[in-house]
Amino acid sequence: MNQKSFQTIQEIGAFALKERLSVFTGANVEMDSISSVEGHIDTVTQIPPDHHSVCSASRLFLEGVHFDPTYTPFALLGNKMMIAAMSPLIARRVKPTHMTVTVAVPNKYSVEMIEEFFSGADQQCKNLDLVLTCADVTASHQQFVVSVHCSGYEKILLSSDSGTNANRSTEPGDLICVTGDLGAAFAGLRILLREKKFWMEQPEQDFQPDFTGYEYVVGRQLHPENPLPFLLALQSTSIKPGIILPVTEGLIPTLKNLLRISKRSVKVYSPAIPIAIETRAVADEMEEDADKYAFYGGEDFEFLFTLPDHVVPQLETEYHGFSVIGEVTKEDAELEDHGEGPVVVLYTGEGDRIIIEAEGNKRP
């Protein structure tokens, strides 16, 4: 490969790379037998034998990239990875049933530490009524590496034998909603990194981190909340959102993902984005922008979804933990100067309008 043909992943982004790799599909099987959901950075594979859809998703976690054992107890790490792995299935309205975990372990970690990791994963699986299997344990040179495969049956949440759990479409005028609050996990990460820095500056002292006043944000980083109540609320009301997406990389990347799937522009109102008081307090202390925590922070493991306006009150009767932050737009003169593809129109609290484009996506 010559130097001129070398293109970094950062130049095109993770979503664009995912789209380019999607052409490598292996054997030429019938698409009604095996399919992959487009648009997710975490691809969900759907295999329907005898009209019973089996959905699965896989996640890979690398030490130093996705987690830092310095401030993450191994039990909480196992717990958190189960939540992260199931998020793509929840977005398909599928209740996970099985978790399969494979680990590559360097010799700097003891048997007891790996047992602690699996005890955390086991406790989360028991809480969520999932079967946990340790598929393989192998050696690693330096990094602790974890692969998690999550699967479930789509038919579990179907109210009838017809239809599908995820429509994967939306219409102009649909409202854009998010569950929970955003940016808290990143705020927790900022506190953990600060305490780690203090510890590294005085390694010989008996250092004890001080999380007083930061319990909520640190908890959101180390111990994400159970996502099943949202899924069960959809089940009890028989509501089928047009599109559901896991918010794993921050709100803005998720909105760009929404543009790619829906092929429609959206309006989002910054003051409506749910950000906890504790998150704003951390941002103020760090002299940073709390909105950016929500926009780009990631690891909140909440969900963004679209609903027709008249359906929102029905969901509110069963599930109060969501906020309306915007709407899917109609084609109008306001967006004509951005005609190459759908965009996010972000309205700030000061009344300014910011246009955010979805790279690589052209409007028909």
Tab-separated table of C-alpha atoms in Angstrom, residues 126-342:
chain	number	residue	atom	x	y	z
A	126	LYS	CA	-29.585	-13.007	37.179
A	127	ASN	CA	-31.203	-9.606	37.693
A	128	LEU	CA	-32.303	-9.558	34.050
A	129	ASP	CA	-33.179	-13.271	33.825
A	130	LEU	CA	-30.465	-14.073	31.264
A	131	VAL	CA	-28.422	-17.229	30.745
A	132	LEU	CA	-24.663	-16.571	31.001
A	133	THR	CA	-22.032	-18.762	29.337
A	134	CYS	CA	-18.256	-18.435	29.491
A	135	ALA	CA	-17.351	-19.589	25.986
A	136	ASP	CA	-13.571	-19.431	26.167
A	137	VAL	CA	-10.620	-18.095	28.139
A	138	THR	CA	-7.350	-17.467	26.361
A	139	ALA	CA	-4.095	-15.625	26.968
A	140	SER	CA	-3.318	-12.037	26.075
A	141	HIS	CA	0.052	-10.327	25.923
A	142	GLN	CA	-0.818	-7.084	27.739
A	143	GLN	CA	-4.496	-6.128	27.539
A	144	PHE	CA	-7.596	-7.625	29.094
A	145	VAL	CA	-9.990	-8.197	26.174
A	146	VAL	CA	-13.656	-9.164	26.489
A	147	SER	CA	-16.028	-10.267	23.727
A	148	VAL	CA	-19.738	-10.401	24.590
A	149	HIS	CA	-22.375	-11.979	22.352
A	150	CYS	CA	-25.995	-11.230	23.272
A	151	SER	CA	-29.017	-12.951	21.731
A	152	GLY	CA	-32.778	-13.081	22.135
A	153	TYR	CA	-36.002	-13.949	20.343
A	154	GLU	CA	-37.924	-11.139	18.710
A	155	LYS	CA	-41.194	-13.087	18.961
A	156	ILE	CA	-41.094	-12.750	22.761
A	157	LEU	CA	-42.414	-9.196	22.545
A	158	LEU	CA	-44.775	-9.567	19.609
A	159	SER	CA	-48.454	-9.166	20.482
A	160	SER	CA	-49.380	-11.247	17.432
A	161	ASP	CA	-47.690	-13.398	14.810
A	162	SER	CA	-47.734	-10.595	12.274
A	163	GLY	CA	-45.596	-7.521	12.002
A	164	THR	CA	-42.184	-6.728	13.352
A	165	ASN	CA	-40.934	-5.193	16.555
A	166	ALA	CA	-39.016	-2.372	14.879
A	167	ASN	CA	-40.555	-0.423	12.009
A	168	ARG	CA	-37.267	1.362	11.232
A	169	SER	CA	-39.108	4.290	9.648
A	170	THR	CA	-40.442	7.645	10.721
A	171	GLU	CA	-42.661	10.375	9.315
A	172	PRO	CA	-42.496	14.187	9.246
A	173	GLY	CA	-43.993	15.558	12.432
A	174	ASP	CA	-42.955	12.591	14.577
A	175	LEU	CA	-41.462	13.641	17.900
A	176	ILE	CA	-37.897	12.766	18.902
A	177	CYS	CA	-37.572	11.478	22.465
A	178	VAL	CA	-34.772	10.277	24.728
A	179	THR	CA	-34.936	8.192	27.877
A	180	GLY	CA	-33.310	9.212	31.152
A	181	ASP	CA	-30.744	12.003	31.172
A	182	LEU	CA	-27.613	12.477	29.092
A	183	GLY	CA	-24.006	13.341	29.864
A	184	ALA	CA	-23.932	11.908	33.388
A	185	ALA	CA	-21.638	8.999	32.510
A	186	PHE	CA	-19.104	11.357	30.956
A	187	ALA	CA	-19.302	13.638	33.994
A	188	GLY	CA	-18.563	10.591	36.134
A	189	LEU	CA	-15.608	9.747	33.909
A	190	ARG	CA	-14.222	13.265	34.348
A	191	ILE	CA	-14.328	12.849	38.135
A	192	LEU	CA	-12.699	9.404	37.976
A	193	LEU	CA	-9.920	10.699	35.726
A	194	ARG	CA	-9.324	13.623	38.065
A	195	GLU	CA	-9.021	11.333	41.082
A	196	LYS	CA	-6.714	9.014	39.117
A	197	LYS	CA	-4.476	11.989	38.326
A	198	PHE	CA	-4.310	12.932	42.022
A	199	TRP	CA	-3.388	9.336	42.880
A	200	MET	CA	-0.631	9.179	40.240
A	201	GLU	CA	0.842	12.448	41.503
A	202	GLN	CA	1.253	10.996	45.010
A	203	PRO	CA	1.673	7.219	44.524
A	204	GLU	CA	3.532	6.671	47.789
A	205	GLN	CA	0.751	8.070	49.956
A	206	ASP	CA	-2.315	6.193	51.155
A	207	PHE	CA	-4.639	7.899	48.683
A	208	GLN	CA	-8.410	7.647	49.052
A	209	PRO	CA	-10.567	9.119	46.267
A	210	ASP	CA	-13.237	11.584	47.340
A	211	PHE	CA	-16.541	11.080	45.531
A	212	THR	CA	-18.646	13.096	47.963
A	213	GLY	CA	-21.304	14.922	45.963
A	214	TYR	CA	-20.453	12.969	42.832
A	215	GLU	CA	-22.167	9.686	43.690
A	216	TYR	CA	-24.776	9.980	40.946
A	217	VAL	CA	-22.442	10.708	38.023
A	218	VAL	CA	-19.783	8.216	39.140
A	219	GLY	CA	-22.515	5.615	39.517
A	220	ARG	CA	-23.772	6.299	35.998
A	221	GLN	CA	-20.252	5.701	34.655
A	222	LEU	CA	-19.484	2.545	36.633
A	223	HIS	CA	-22.940	1.020	37.024
A	224	PRO	CA	-25.396	1.895	34.206
A	225	GLU	CA	-29.089	1.589	34.928
A	226	ASN	CA	-31.206	-1.384	33.888
A	227	PRO	CA	-32.681	-0.644	30.413
A	228	LEU	CA	-35.522	-3.178	30.625
A	229	PRO	CA	-38.196	-0.872	32.173
A	230	PHE	CA	-38.302	1.075	28.897
A	231	LEU	CA	-38.723	-2.144	26.928
A	232	LEU	CA	-41.437	-3.434	29.263
A	233	ALA	CA	-43.314	-0.131	28.986
A	234	LEU	CA	-43.387	-0.502	25.210
A	235	GLN	CA	-44.610	-4.055	25.618
A	236	SER	CA	-47.410	-3.159	28.033
A	237	THR	CA	-48.716	-0.362	25.795
A	238	SER	CA	-48.137	-2.148	22.450
A	239	ILE	CA	-46.488	1.067	21.252
A	240	LYS	CA	-44.049	0.634	18.381
A	241	PRO	CA	-41.739	3.629	17.972
A	242	GLY	CA	-40.752	4.367	14.397
A	243	ILE	CA	-37.034	4.130	15.165
A	244	ILE	CA	-35.187	3.283	18.383
A	245	LEU	CA	-31.437	3.839	18.709
A	246	PRO	CA	-29.123	3.239	21.676
A	247	VAL	CA	-27.317	6.384	22.832
A	248	THR	CA	-23.855	4.915	23.346
A	249	GLU	CA	-21.570	7.493	21.713
A	250	GLY	CA	-23.392	10.699	22.657
A	251	LEU	CA	-26.508	12.440	21.348
A	252	ILE	CA	-25.026	14.028	18.202
A	253	PRO	CA	-23.629	10.761	16.733
A	254	THR	CA	-26.976	9.115	17.512
A	255	LEU	CA	-28.876	11.893	15.738
A	256	LYS	CA	-26.589	11.482	12.722
A	257	ASN	CA	-27.421	7.799	12.807
A	258	LEU	CA	-31.114	8.734	12.809
A	259	LEU	CA	-30.559	10.844	9.681
A	260	ARG	CA	-28.910	7.939	7.879
A	261	ILE	CA	-31.766	5.577	8.666
A	262	SER	CA	-34.745	7.894	8.206
A	263	LYS	CA	-33.339	9.965	5.300
A	264	ARG	CA	-35.101	12.947	6.926
A	265	SER	CA	-33.901	16.109	8.640
A	266	VAL	CA	-34.676	16.755	12.293
A	267	LYS	CA	-35.003	19.723	14.627
A	268	VAL	CA	-33.637	19.439	18.166
A	269	TYR	CA	-34.002	21.998	20.944
A	270	SER	CA	-30.979	22.213	23.220
A	271	PRO	CA	-32.896	23.466	26.318
A	272	ALA	CA	-35.137	20.372	26.112
A	273	ILE	CA	-32.235	17.906	26.345
A	274	PRO	CA	-32.378	16.258	29.798
A	275	ILE	CA	-29.170	16.911	31.752
A	276	ALA	CA	-29.040	16.175	35.483
A	277	ILE	CA	-28.173	18.903	37.983
A	278	GLU	CA	-25.221	16.790	39.151
A	279	THR	CA	-23.892	16.648	35.581
A	280	ARG	CA	-24.117	20.414	35.205
A	281	ALA	CA	-22.351	20.856	38.551
A	282	VAL	CA	-19.398	18.771	37.351
A	283	ALA	CA	-19.213	20.691	34.069
A	284	ASP	CA	-19.245	24.001	35.958
A	285	GLU	CA	-16.500	22.768	38.274
A	286	MET	CA	-14.390	21.687	35.297
A	287	GLU	CA	-15.223	24.952	33.483
A	288	GLU	CA	-16.689	22.950	30.612
A	289	ASP	CA	-19.988	22.889	28.696
A	290	ALA	CA	-22.548	20.423	30.082
A	291	ASP	CA	-24.312	20.337	26.705
A	292	LYS	CA	-21.149	18.897	25.144
A	293	TYR	CA	-21.173	16.147	27.766
A	294	ALA	CA	-24.605	15.155	26.455
A	295	PHE	CA	-23.708	15.720	22.788
A	296	TYR	CA	-20.468	13.730	22.657
A	297	GLY	CA	-19.894	12.073	26.044
A	298	GLY	CA	-21.242	8.587	25.432
A	299	GLU	CA	-21.830	5.541	27.645
A	300	ASP	CA	-25.168	6.804	28.934
A	301	PHE	CA	-26.870	3.674	27.524
A	302	GLU	CA	-30.135	5.538	27.109
A	303	PHE	CA	-32.375	5.354	24.031
A	304	LEU	CA	-33.436	7.822	21.366
A	305	PHE	CA	-36.733	7.050	19.642
A	306	THR	CA	-39.386	8.624	17.437
A	307	LEU	CA	-43.126	8.610	18.096
A	308	PRO	CA	-46.187	10.182	16.479
A	309	ASP	CA	-47.361	13.176	18.492
A	310	HIS	CA	-50.657	11.574	19.544
A	311	VAL	CA	-48.931	8.460	20.954
A	312	VAL	CA	-46.704	10.292	23.465
A	313	PRO	CA	-49.427	10.688	26.168
A	314	GLN	CA	-50.139	6.954	25.948
A	315	LEU	CA	-46.506	6.075	26.680
A	316	GLU	CA	-46.388	8.625	29.513
A	317	THR	CA	-49.044	6.638	31.370
A	318	GLU	CA	-46.680	3.649	31.629
A	319	TYR	CA	-43.219	5.200	31.513
A	320	HIS	CA	-42.274	8.638	32.819
A	321	GLY	CA	-38.538	8.455	32.225
A	322	PHE	CA	-38.317	10.130	28.827
A	323	SER	CA	-38.218	13.636	27.363
A	324	VAL	CA	-39.287	15.114	24.026
A	325	ILE	CA	-36.298	16.976	22.549
A	326	GLY	CA	-37.309	17.672	18.947
A	327	GLU	CA	-39.169	16.572	15.855
A	328	VAL	CA	-38.721	15.083	12.407
A	329	THR	CA	-39.070	17.899	9.885
A	330	LYS	CA	-40.865	18.342	6.606
A	331	GLU	CA	-39.016	19.566	3.550
A	332	ASP	CA	-39.153	23.350	3.743
A	333	ALA	CA	-37.370	26.481	2.649
A	334	GLU	CA	-35.511	26.600	5.947
A	335	LEU	CA	-33.345	23.680	4.840
A	336	GLU	CA	-33.096	24.308	1.091
A	337	ASP	CA	-29.562	25.663	1.379
A	338	HIS	CA	-28.495	22.304	2.818
A	339	GLY	CA	-30.012	20.205	0.046
A	340	GLU	CA	-27.258	17.591	-0.264
A	341	GLY	CA	-28.677	15.457	2.521
A	342	PRO	CA	-30.683	15.441	5.746
